Short mmCIF file of C-alpha atoms in Angstrom, two decimals:
data_model
loop_
_atom_site.label_atom_id
_atom_site.label_comp_id
_atom_site.label_asym_id
_atom_site.label_seq_id
_atom_site.Cartn_x
_atom_site.Cartn_y
_atom_site.Cartn_z
CA MET A 1 124.13 114.46 137.36
CA ASP A 2 122.93 118.06 137.48
CA ASP A 3 121.64 119.79 134.38
CA PRO A 4 124.00 122.45 133.01
CA ALA A 5 123.23 126.03 133.97
CA THR A 6 124.61 127.13 130.60
CA TRP A 7 125.18 125.11 127.45
CA GLN A 8 126.15 125.50 123.84
CA ASN A 9 125.05 123.39 120.89
CA PHE A 10 126.74 122.79 117.56
CA ALA A 11 124.76 122.66 114.32
CA PRO A 12 124.06 118.94 113.74
CA GLY A 13 124.60 119.44 110.01
CA ASN A 14 127.94 121.21 110.45
CA LEU A 15 129.75 120.55 113.71
CA LYS A 16 132.14 123.41 113.01
CA VAL A 17 129.28 125.87 113.61
CA ALA A 18 128.99 126.72 117.30
CA LEU A 19 125.60 128.16 118.17
CA PRO A 20 125.11 130.88 120.80
CA ALA A 21 125.19 129.74 124.42
CA VAL A 22 121.94 129.39 126.35
CA THR A 23 121.27 129.84 130.07
CA ALA A 24 118.72 127.82 132.00
CA SER A 25 115.69 129.70 133.28
CA ASP A 26 114.52 130.26 136.85
CA VAL A 27 111.34 128.17 136.98
CA ALA A 28 109.97 129.69 140.18
CA PHE A 29 110.39 133.23 138.86
CA SER A 30 108.83 132.40 135.49
CA VAL A 31 105.81 130.70 137.05
CA GLN A 32 105.28 133.62 139.44
CA GLN A 33 105.29 135.98 136.47
CA ALA A 34 102.65 133.82 134.81
CA VAL A 35 100.51 133.74 137.95
CA GLU A 36 100.56 137.52 138.18
CA ALA A 37 99.81 137.94 134.47
CA SER A 38 96.89 135.52 134.72
CA ARG A 39 94.82 138.05 136.64
CA GLU A 40 94.57 140.27 133.57
CA TRP A 41 94.70 137.69 130.78
CA SER A 42 92.01 135.46 132.28
CA ARG A 43 89.57 138.39 132.27
CA ALA A 44 90.20 139.33 128.63
CA SER A 45 87.41 138.38 126.28
CA LEU A 46 87.81 135.69 123.65
CA ALA A 47 87.63 138.45 121.03
CA GLU A 48 90.49 140.34 122.71
CA ARG A 49 92.64 137.24 122.93
CA THR A 50 91.91 136.40 119.30
CA SER A 51 92.90 139.92 118.24
CA ALA A 52 96.27 139.57 119.99
CA LEU A 53 96.93 136.24 118.31
CA GLU A 54 96.01 137.66 114.90
CA LYS A 55 98.80 140.23 115.36
CA ILE A 56 101.18 137.44 116.30
CA HIS A 57 100.20 135.57 113.14
CA SER A 58 100.98 138.63 111.04
CA GLU A 59 104.47 139.02 112.50
CA LEU A 60 105.24 135.31 112.30
CA THR A 61 104.34 135.47 108.61
CA ILE A 62 106.95 138.19 108.12
CA HIS A 63 109.59 136.12 109.97
CA CYS A 64 108.58 132.80 108.37
CA GLU A 65 111.66 132.29 106.19
CA VAL A 66 114.10 133.34 108.92
CA LEU A 67 112.49 130.92 111.37
CA ALA A 68 112.58 128.12 108.79
CA ARG A 69 116.29 128.66 108.25
CA GLN A 70 116.85 128.64 112.01
CA ILE A 71 115.04 125.31 112.26
CA ALA A 72 117.20 123.88 109.47
CA LEU A 73 120.41 125.04 111.15
CA GLU A 74 119.56 124.14 114.73
CA ALA A 75 117.49 120.96 114.32
CA GLY A 76 119.14 119.68 111.13
CA LYS A 77 115.79 119.47 109.37
CA PRO A 78 116.09 119.96 105.58
CA LEU A 79 115.10 123.48 104.59
CA THR A 80 112.14 122.32 102.52
CA GLU A 81 110.81 120.44 105.56
CA ALA A 82 111.52 123.42 107.83
CA ARG A 83 109.48 125.64 105.53
CA GLY A 84 106.72 123.07 105.69
CA GLU A 85 106.82 123.27 109.46
CA MET A 86 106.44 127.03 109.34
CA THR A 87 103.52 126.68 106.93
CA ALA A 88 101.88 124.41 109.49
CA VAL A 89 102.62 126.89 112.30
CA LEU A 90 100.85 129.67 110.42
CA ALA A 91 97.93 127.48 109.31
CA LYS A 92 97.32 126.42 112.91
CA PHE A 93 96.00 129.86 113.84
CA SER A 94 92.83 129.62 111.76
CA HIS A 95 92.21 126.06 112.96
CA VAL A 96 92.54 127.07 116.61
CA PHE A 97 90.34 130.13 116.10
CA ALA A 98 87.62 127.84 114.74
CA ASP A 99 88.14 125.43 117.65
CA ALA A 100 87.81 128.32 120.11
CA GLU A 101 84.44 129.30 118.68
CA ARG A 102 83.28 125.70 119.05
CA TYR A 103 84.81 124.67 122.36
CA LEU A 104 85.54 127.84 124.35
CA ALA A 105 82.49 130.06 123.82
CA ASP A 106 79.72 130.17 126.43
CA GLU A 107 76.85 127.82 125.69
CA THR A 108 73.23 128.56 126.63
CA VAL A 109 71.32 125.54 127.90
CA SER A 110 67.54 125.25 127.58
CA GLY A 111 65.02 122.66 128.70
CA GLY A 112 66.18 122.44 132.32
CA PRO A 113 64.41 123.57 135.49
CA HIS A 114 66.19 126.95 135.49
CA PRO A 115 67.96 129.27 133.06
CA ALA A 116 71.46 127.91 132.64
CA MET A 117 74.68 128.03 130.68
CA ILE A 118 77.97 126.20 130.35
CA ARG A 119 81.08 128.35 130.66
CA ARG A 120 84.70 127.53 129.88
CA ARG A 121 86.97 129.05 132.48
CA PRO A 122 90.73 129.55 132.32
CA ARG A 123 92.50 126.88 134.34
CA GLY A 124 95.68 128.78 135.15
CA PRO A 125 99.27 128.73 133.88
CA ALA A 126 100.02 125.99 131.36
CA ALA A 127 103.38 124.32 130.66
CA VAL A 128 104.08 123.12 127.12
CA ILE A 129 107.17 120.91 126.86
CA GLY A 130 108.20 120.51 123.25
CA PRO A 131 110.47 118.21 121.19
CA PHE A 132 113.44 119.00 118.96
CA ASN A 133 112.03 117.47 115.76
CA PHE A 134 109.23 120.04 115.39
CA PRO A 135 110.58 122.80 117.63
CA LEU A 136 107.72 125.19 116.82
CA HIS A 137 104.81 123.32 115.21
CA LEU A 138 104.09 120.70 117.87
CA GLY A 139 104.22 123.19 120.72
CA ASN A 140 102.43 125.92 118.78
CA GLY A 141 99.06 124.18 118.60
CA ALA A 142 98.81 123.71 122.36
CA ILE A 143 100.22 127.17 123.02
CA LEU A 144 97.57 128.87 120.91
CA ALA A 145 94.76 126.82 122.44
CA TYR A 146 95.85 127.56 126.00
CA LEU A 147 96.26 131.27 125.24
CA LEU A 148 92.84 131.55 123.62
CA ALA A 149 91.32 129.81 126.64
CA GLY A 150 92.74 132.56 128.87
CA ASN A 151 95.72 130.70 130.32
CA CYS A 152 99.23 132.06 130.50
CA VAL A 153 101.77 129.72 128.86
CA LEU A 154 105.32 128.67 129.69
CA TYR A 155 107.00 126.95 126.75
CA LYS A 156 109.97 124.71 127.53
CA PRO A 157 111.61 123.80 124.21
CA SER A 158 114.06 120.98 123.72
CA PRO A 159 117.59 121.87 124.85
CA PHE A 160 118.65 120.96 121.30
CA THR A 161 116.53 123.77 119.80
CA PRO A 162 116.46 126.68 122.25
CA LEU A 163 117.30 129.48 119.82
CA VAL A 164 114.49 129.20 117.29
CA ALA A 165 112.09 128.82 120.24
CA ARG A 166 113.45 132.03 121.73
CA HIS A 167 112.91 133.88 118.44
CA TYR A 168 109.33 132.56 118.26
CA GLY A 169 108.80 133.50 121.91
CA ASP A 170 110.03 137.05 121.39
CA ILE A 171 107.42 137.51 118.66
CA LEU A 172 104.59 136.22 120.83
CA ALA A 173 105.66 138.26 123.84
CA ARG A 174 105.62 141.51 121.84
CA HIS A 175 101.87 141.21 121.30
CA LEU A 176 100.82 139.93 124.73
CA PRO A 177 100.82 141.49 128.21
CA PRO A 178 104.04 140.85 130.18
CA GLY A 179 104.24 137.34 131.60
CA VAL A 180 101.42 135.88 129.50
CA PHE A 181 103.85 133.92 127.33
CA GLN A 182 107.39 132.98 128.37
CA ILE A 183 110.14 130.70 127.13
CA VAL A 184 111.63 128.51 129.85
CA GLN A 185 115.02 127.10 128.87
CA GLY A 186 116.63 124.02 130.33
CA HIS A 187 117.07 120.28 130.36
CA GLY A 188 115.19 117.45 132.06
CA LYS A 189 115.18 118.77 135.61
CA ILE A 190 113.82 122.11 134.43
CA SER A 191 111.03 120.30 132.59
CA ARG A 192 110.19 118.31 135.70
CA ALA A 193 110.24 121.35 137.99
CA LEU A 194 107.98 123.25 135.62
CA ALA A 195 105.49 120.40 135.21
CA LEU A 196 105.31 119.69 138.93
CA HIS A 197 105.01 123.30 140.09
CA ALA A 198 101.77 123.60 142.04
CA ALA A 199 100.70 126.79 140.23
CA VAL A 200 100.97 125.16 136.80
CA ARG A 201 97.53 123.69 136.08
CA SER A 202 98.01 122.15 132.63
CA VAL A 203 100.93 120.23 131.17
CA CYS A 204 101.31 119.26 127.52
CA PHE A 205 104.32 117.02 126.90
CA THR A 206 105.62 115.60 123.62
CA GLY A 207 108.43 113.08 123.92
CA SER A 208 109.34 109.56 124.97
CA VAL A 209 107.11 107.01 126.67
CA ALA A 210 109.54 106.69 129.57
CA VAL A 211 109.43 110.40 130.40
CA GLY A 212 105.70 110.69 129.78
CA LYS A 213 104.97 107.74 132.04
CA GLN A 214 107.12 109.22 134.80
CA LEU A 215 105.30 112.55 134.46
CA ALA A 216 101.96 110.79 134.87
CA ILE A 217 103.23 109.03 137.99
CA ASP A 218 104.67 112.22 139.45
CA LEU A 219 101.46 114.19 138.82
CA ALA A 220 99.12 111.51 140.13
CA GLU A 221 98.70 113.14 143.53
CA ASP A 222 97.84 116.49 141.93
CA TYR A 223 95.00 114.82 140.04
CA SER A 224 93.18 118.03 139.12
CA LYS A 225 96.13 119.11 136.97
CA ASP A 226 95.44 118.31 133.32
CA LEU A 227 98.12 116.28 131.53
CA ALA A 228 98.24 115.82 127.75
CA LEU A 229 100.79 113.29 126.45
CA GLU A 230 101.99 112.57 122.91
CA LEU A 231 104.55 109.81 123.25
CA GLY A 232 105.57 108.46 119.88
CA GLY A 233 104.96 105.16 118.17
CA LYS A 234 106.13 102.02 116.45
CA ASN A 235 104.29 102.84 113.27
CA ALA A 236 103.65 100.29 110.55
CA LEU A 237 102.77 100.36 106.88
CA PHE A 238 100.92 97.31 105.51
CA VAL A 239 101.29 96.30 101.86
CA ALA A 240 98.53 94.05 100.52
CA SER A 241 98.95 91.81 97.48
CA ASP A 242 96.85 94.19 95.37
CA ALA A 243 98.78 97.32 96.37
CA ASP A 244 100.35 99.81 93.99
CA LEU A 245 103.88 98.74 94.88
CA THR A 246 105.58 101.85 93.53
CA ALA A 247 103.31 104.12 95.56
CA ALA A 248 103.72 101.92 98.65
CA ALA A 249 107.50 101.94 98.32
CA HIS A 250 107.65 105.71 98.00
CA ALA A 251 105.35 106.10 101.02
CA ALA A 252 107.54 103.77 103.08
CA ALA A 253 110.68 105.66 102.01
CA GLU A 254 109.10 108.99 102.88
CA GLY A 255 107.84 107.75 106.23
CA LEU A 256 111.29 106.40 106.99
CA CYS A 257 113.36 109.39 105.91
CA LEU A 258 111.42 112.56 106.71
CA THR A 259 113.25 114.43 109.49
CA ALA A 260 115.89 111.66 109.31
CA GLY A 261 113.52 109.16 110.87
CA GLN A 262 112.94 111.40 113.88
CA ARG A 263 109.15 111.67 113.71
CA CYS A 264 106.77 110.15 116.22
CA ASN A 265 104.63 108.99 113.28
CA GLY A 266 107.56 107.85 111.15
CA THR A 267 107.51 104.42 109.50
CA SER A 268 109.74 101.94 111.30
CA ARG A 269 108.06 98.71 110.19
CA VAL A 270 106.48 97.44 106.95
CA TRP A 271 104.32 94.32 106.77
CA VAL A 272 104.27 93.05 103.21
CA ASP A 273 102.30 90.18 101.70
CA ALA A 274 104.68 87.39 100.67
CA ALA A 275 103.21 87.36 97.15
CA VAL A 276 104.65 90.84 96.47
CA ALA A 277 107.54 91.00 98.94
CA THR A 278 110.39 90.74 96.43
CA PRO A 279 109.17 93.38 93.95
CA PHE A 280 108.17 95.68 96.82
CA TYR A 281 111.61 95.48 98.41
CA GLU A 282 113.22 96.21 95.05
CA GLN A 283 110.95 99.24 94.57
CA LEU A 284 111.79 100.41 98.09
CA GLY A 285 115.49 100.37 97.24
CA VAL A 286 114.78 102.56 94.20
CA ALA A 287 112.63 104.97 96.22
CA LEU A 288 115.35 105.41 98.85
CA GLN A 289 117.92 106.51 96.30
CA LYS A 290 116.58 110.07 96.34
CA PHE A 291 117.23 110.40 100.08
CA ILE A 292 120.88 111.36 99.99
CA PRO A 293 122.41 112.91 103.14
CA GLY A 294 123.18 116.58 102.69
CA ASP A 295 123.48 120.00 104.28
CA PRO A 296 120.04 120.76 105.77
CA THR A 297 120.34 124.47 105.01
CA LEU A 298 120.34 123.77 101.25
CA GLU A 299 117.11 123.58 99.28
CA SER A 300 118.36 120.54 97.36
CA THR A 301 118.74 118.39 100.48
CA SER A 302 116.23 115.59 101.08
CA LEU A 303 117.84 113.93 104.11
CA GLY A 304 119.45 115.92 106.90
CA PRO A 305 121.40 114.67 109.92
CA VAL A 306 120.06 113.12 113.09
CA ILE A 307 120.14 115.39 116.10
CA SER A 308 123.11 114.01 118.04
CA SER A 309 126.09 111.70 118.11
CA ALA A 310 124.11 109.34 120.36
CA ALA A 311 121.40 109.01 117.70
CA ARG A 312 124.02 108.44 114.99
CA GLU A 313 125.72 105.73 117.05
CA ARG A 314 122.38 104.03 117.76
CA HIS A 315 121.70 103.90 114.03
CA GLU A 316 125.15 102.53 113.23
CA LYS A 317 124.74 99.75 115.80
CA LEU A 318 121.41 98.72 114.28
CA ILE A 319 122.98 98.49 110.81
CA ALA A 320 125.83 96.35 112.14
CA ARG A 321 123.53 94.13 114.19
CA PHE A 322 121.15 93.32 111.33
CA GLN A 323 123.58 93.73 108.40
CA ALA A 324 121.04 96.13 106.97
CA ASP A 325 120.92 97.45 103.42
CA THR A 326 121.78 101.09 102.76
CA PRO A 327 121.40 102.84 99.39
CA SER A 328 124.72 104.71 99.45
CA SER A 329 127.43 106.08 101.72
CA VAL A 330 127.45 109.41 103.51
CA PRO A 331 129.36 111.97 101.41
CA SER A 332 132.83 112.39 102.93
CA GLN A 333 132.74 116.19 102.86
CA LEU A 334 129.87 116.33 105.36
CA ASN A 335 130.82 117.08 108.95
CA GLY A 336 127.77 116.31 111.06
CA HIS A 337 125.55 113.61 112.49
CA TYR A 338 124.71 112.10 109.11
CA VAL A 339 123.36 108.61 108.52
CA ASN A 340 121.98 106.64 105.59
CA PRO A 341 118.47 105.19 105.63
CA ALA A 342 118.71 101.47 106.33
CA THR A 343 116.36 98.56 105.63
CA VAL A 344 116.36 94.88 106.53
CA LEU A 345 114.14 92.12 105.15
CA ARG A 346 112.82 89.86 107.90
CA ALA A 347 110.42 86.96 108.46
CA ALA A 348 107.34 87.24 110.65
CA GLY A 349 108.64 84.63 113.09
CA GLU A 350 111.77 86.59 113.98
CA ASP A 351 112.06 88.79 117.04
CA LEU A 352 111.28 92.32 115.89
CA LEU A 353 112.42 95.63 117.33
CA GLU A 354 109.74 96.76 119.76
CA ALA A 355 111.24 100.02 121.03
CA GLU A 356 110.99 103.27 119.10
CA GLN A 357 114.46 103.91 117.61
CA PHE A 358 113.95 107.46 116.24
CA VAL A 359 116.42 106.95 113.41
CA PRO A 360 115.86 105.97 109.73
CA PHE A 361 115.92 102.19 110.25
CA LEU A 362 113.16 100.07 108.71
CA GLU A 363 112.22 96.42 109.23
CA VAL A 364 110.36 94.95 106.24
CA VAL A 365 108.52 91.89 107.49
CA VAL A 366 107.20 89.28 105.04
CA VAL A 367 103.87 87.70 106.01
CA ASP A 368 101.43 85.21 104.51
CA SER A 369 98.43 86.92 106.09
CA LEU A 370 97.76 90.61 106.77
CA GLU A 371 95.27 89.50 109.42
CA LYS A 372 98.13 87.82 111.28
CA ALA A 373 100.32 90.89 110.73
CA VAL A 374 97.70 93.14 112.34
CA GLU A 375 97.43 90.75 115.26
CA ILE A 376 101.20 90.88 115.83
CA GLN A 377 101.38 94.65 115.32
CA ASN A 378 98.67 95.16 117.92
CA ARG A 379 100.93 93.52 120.52
CA SER A 380 103.17 96.58 120.27
CA ALA A 381 103.08 98.89 123.27
CA TYR A 382 102.35 101.79 120.92
CA GLY A 383 99.31 102.83 118.93
CA LEU A 384 99.98 106.07 117.08
CA SER A 385 99.88 105.74 113.27
CA ALA A 386 99.28 102.98 110.73
CA ALA A 387 98.69 102.84 106.97
CA ILE A 388 97.66 100.20 104.48
CA PHE A 389 98.19 100.10 100.73
CA THR A 390 95.38 98.30 98.96
CA LYS A 391 92.89 98.84 96.15
CA ASN A 392 90.12 97.25 98.19
CA GLU A 393 88.07 99.70 100.25
CA ALA A 394 86.46 96.90 102.26
CA ARG A 395 89.92 95.72 103.31
CA PHE A 396 90.77 99.24 104.48
CA ARG A 397 87.53 99.46 106.48
CA TRP A 398 88.38 96.14 108.13
CA PHE A 399 91.91 97.35 108.79
CA ALA A 400 90.75 100.59 110.45
CA ASP A 401 88.51 98.57 112.78
CA ALA A 402 91.17 95.97 113.58
CA ILE A 403 94.35 98.04 114.07
CA VAL A 404 95.18 99.71 117.39
CA ALA A 405 96.15 103.20 116.20
CA GLY A 406 94.86 106.70 116.69
CA ASN A 407 95.63 107.67 113.07
CA VAL A 408 94.80 105.25 110.25
CA TYR A 409 95.37 105.88 106.54
CA ALA A 410 94.86 104.12 103.23
CA ASN A 411 97.37 104.60 100.39
CA LEU A 412 99.17 107.37 102.30
CA PRO A 413 102.38 107.49 104.36
CA THR A 414 102.14 107.05 108.14
CA THR A 415 103.48 110.60 108.38
CA PHE A 416 100.56 112.20 106.52
CA SER A 417 98.89 114.01 109.45
CA PRO A 418 97.21 117.28 108.43
CA SER A 419 96.19 119.91 111.00
CA THR A 420 92.58 119.53 109.90
CA LEU A 421 92.42 116.30 111.95
CA PRO A 422 93.10 115.41 115.58
CA PHE A 423 96.48 113.79 116.16
CA GLY A 424 97.03 111.41 119.03
CA GLY A 425 97.80 107.84 119.88
CA LEU A 426 96.23 104.90 121.65
CA ALA A 427 97.85 102.52 124.13
CA ALA A 428 101.26 103.85 125.26
CA SER A 429 101.31 106.53 122.56
CA GLY A 430 99.08 108.96 124.44
CA ASN A 431 96.47 109.56 127.14
CA HIS A 432 93.33 110.50 125.21
CA HIS A 433 94.31 114.14 124.72
CA PRO A 434 95.01 114.25 120.96
CA GLY A 435 96.70 117.33 119.60
CA GLY A 436 95.94 118.87 116.25
CA LYS A 437 92.35 119.77 115.50
CA GLY A 438 90.23 120.17 118.62
CA PHE A 439 92.93 120.47 121.28
CA ALA A 440 91.13 123.56 122.64
CA ARG A 441 88.65 121.28 124.39
CA PHE A 442 91.43 120.32 126.82
CA ALA A 443 92.53 123.91 127.47
CA ALA A 444 89.84 125.11 129.88
CA ASP A 445 87.65 123.96 132.76
CA GLU A 446 83.94 123.51 132.24
CA GLN A 447 81.57 125.24 134.65
CA ALA A 448 77.80 124.67 134.81
CA VAL A 449 75.89 127.84 135.79
CA GLN A 450 72.17 128.15 136.56
CA TRP A 451 69.99 130.64 138.41
CA ALA A 452 66.53 131.08 139.81
CA ASN A 453 64.44 134.26 139.97
CA TRP A 454 66.35 137.33 141.10
CA VAL A 455 65.05 138.74 144.40
#
């Protein structure tokens, strides 16, 4: 089935609100524009590129609230979360500037047979393919790094969130030479055509394992093209017998419900010591009571809708299949893709859900041994985020060594991932190109330069 040339979305929090129609982009034309713009942008100094991005930061700050409200409307993310996303977008600039000084500046090398230096050279046009759940933040970090490294950037947002991406793109384009930054709109075939275009030399993709794996296969022959993948997870929270159960329950509820369960680092599984399983599950039910479905554009809302009817139906089937517990019913006046967070208490010997569901559905698994729980969790295909609640630091140190996860926390939700740290997964969750802090090291090619006496 061909991708639509034009499409129109409805606000997931209010299906009566039809959003403006969007037209798919011409990939070949956009890439050619980037190739032509690269001649100028690649020769700009790091200071000149930084100056341009500082101006972008200033204008984004002015538009911060408008962009947050667009995210809430278009993605269904509660307004308080959308504002948090914009805070992260703005904070990313200073982090990437610091990364550029560390990873992109020329480096003089001494002690060799000749004078020498290591240079970081622009690679060429970069494609950033973003998700709907963080329509600006997750793409923004890679975009800034590629731009600072002297690469032109083509940003392909999710077809669910094209409008807020276009607004963001208009702001960037106003402060950059023509063609240096472009928004490329479309669905899956547009993403594929952009990623596989021979002139595109870097691809950063955030999305599902299936699509990421296919991208890696498709790009294998063009092995000099850099591919960065962030592919989600089956993230677990471990509750030891000495844990603060109230804190653990609130962390599990938060990890389950933020962005309506549509976070790659969201909590979809809890391993709880049998000695505290009953009181923990009771505390979890209390913690979930504050996550009541509501209009995402209201400040009072803590749980917005999922992105589509397909996601809502997937969630409903899980509840029916497992006879899961839900804290309340969806208010009848809401007209959108709303769901309730759902939990089910299970035994370690039962078959567990292995696929990422991307909805607020949580399996709470009772175990006699956290060591055994870690062993089972490590059989998961994923390895993105994991957390343990315990008062024993030695147990946490053991846990961090034993668990297969790129992000490991103690007494924090699995979703607590600040921009001051790298963010990436092991196993099927990524390909050793973590985003967040330090992504600039993947944004340029390294060149060794040395010289003898000039004649």
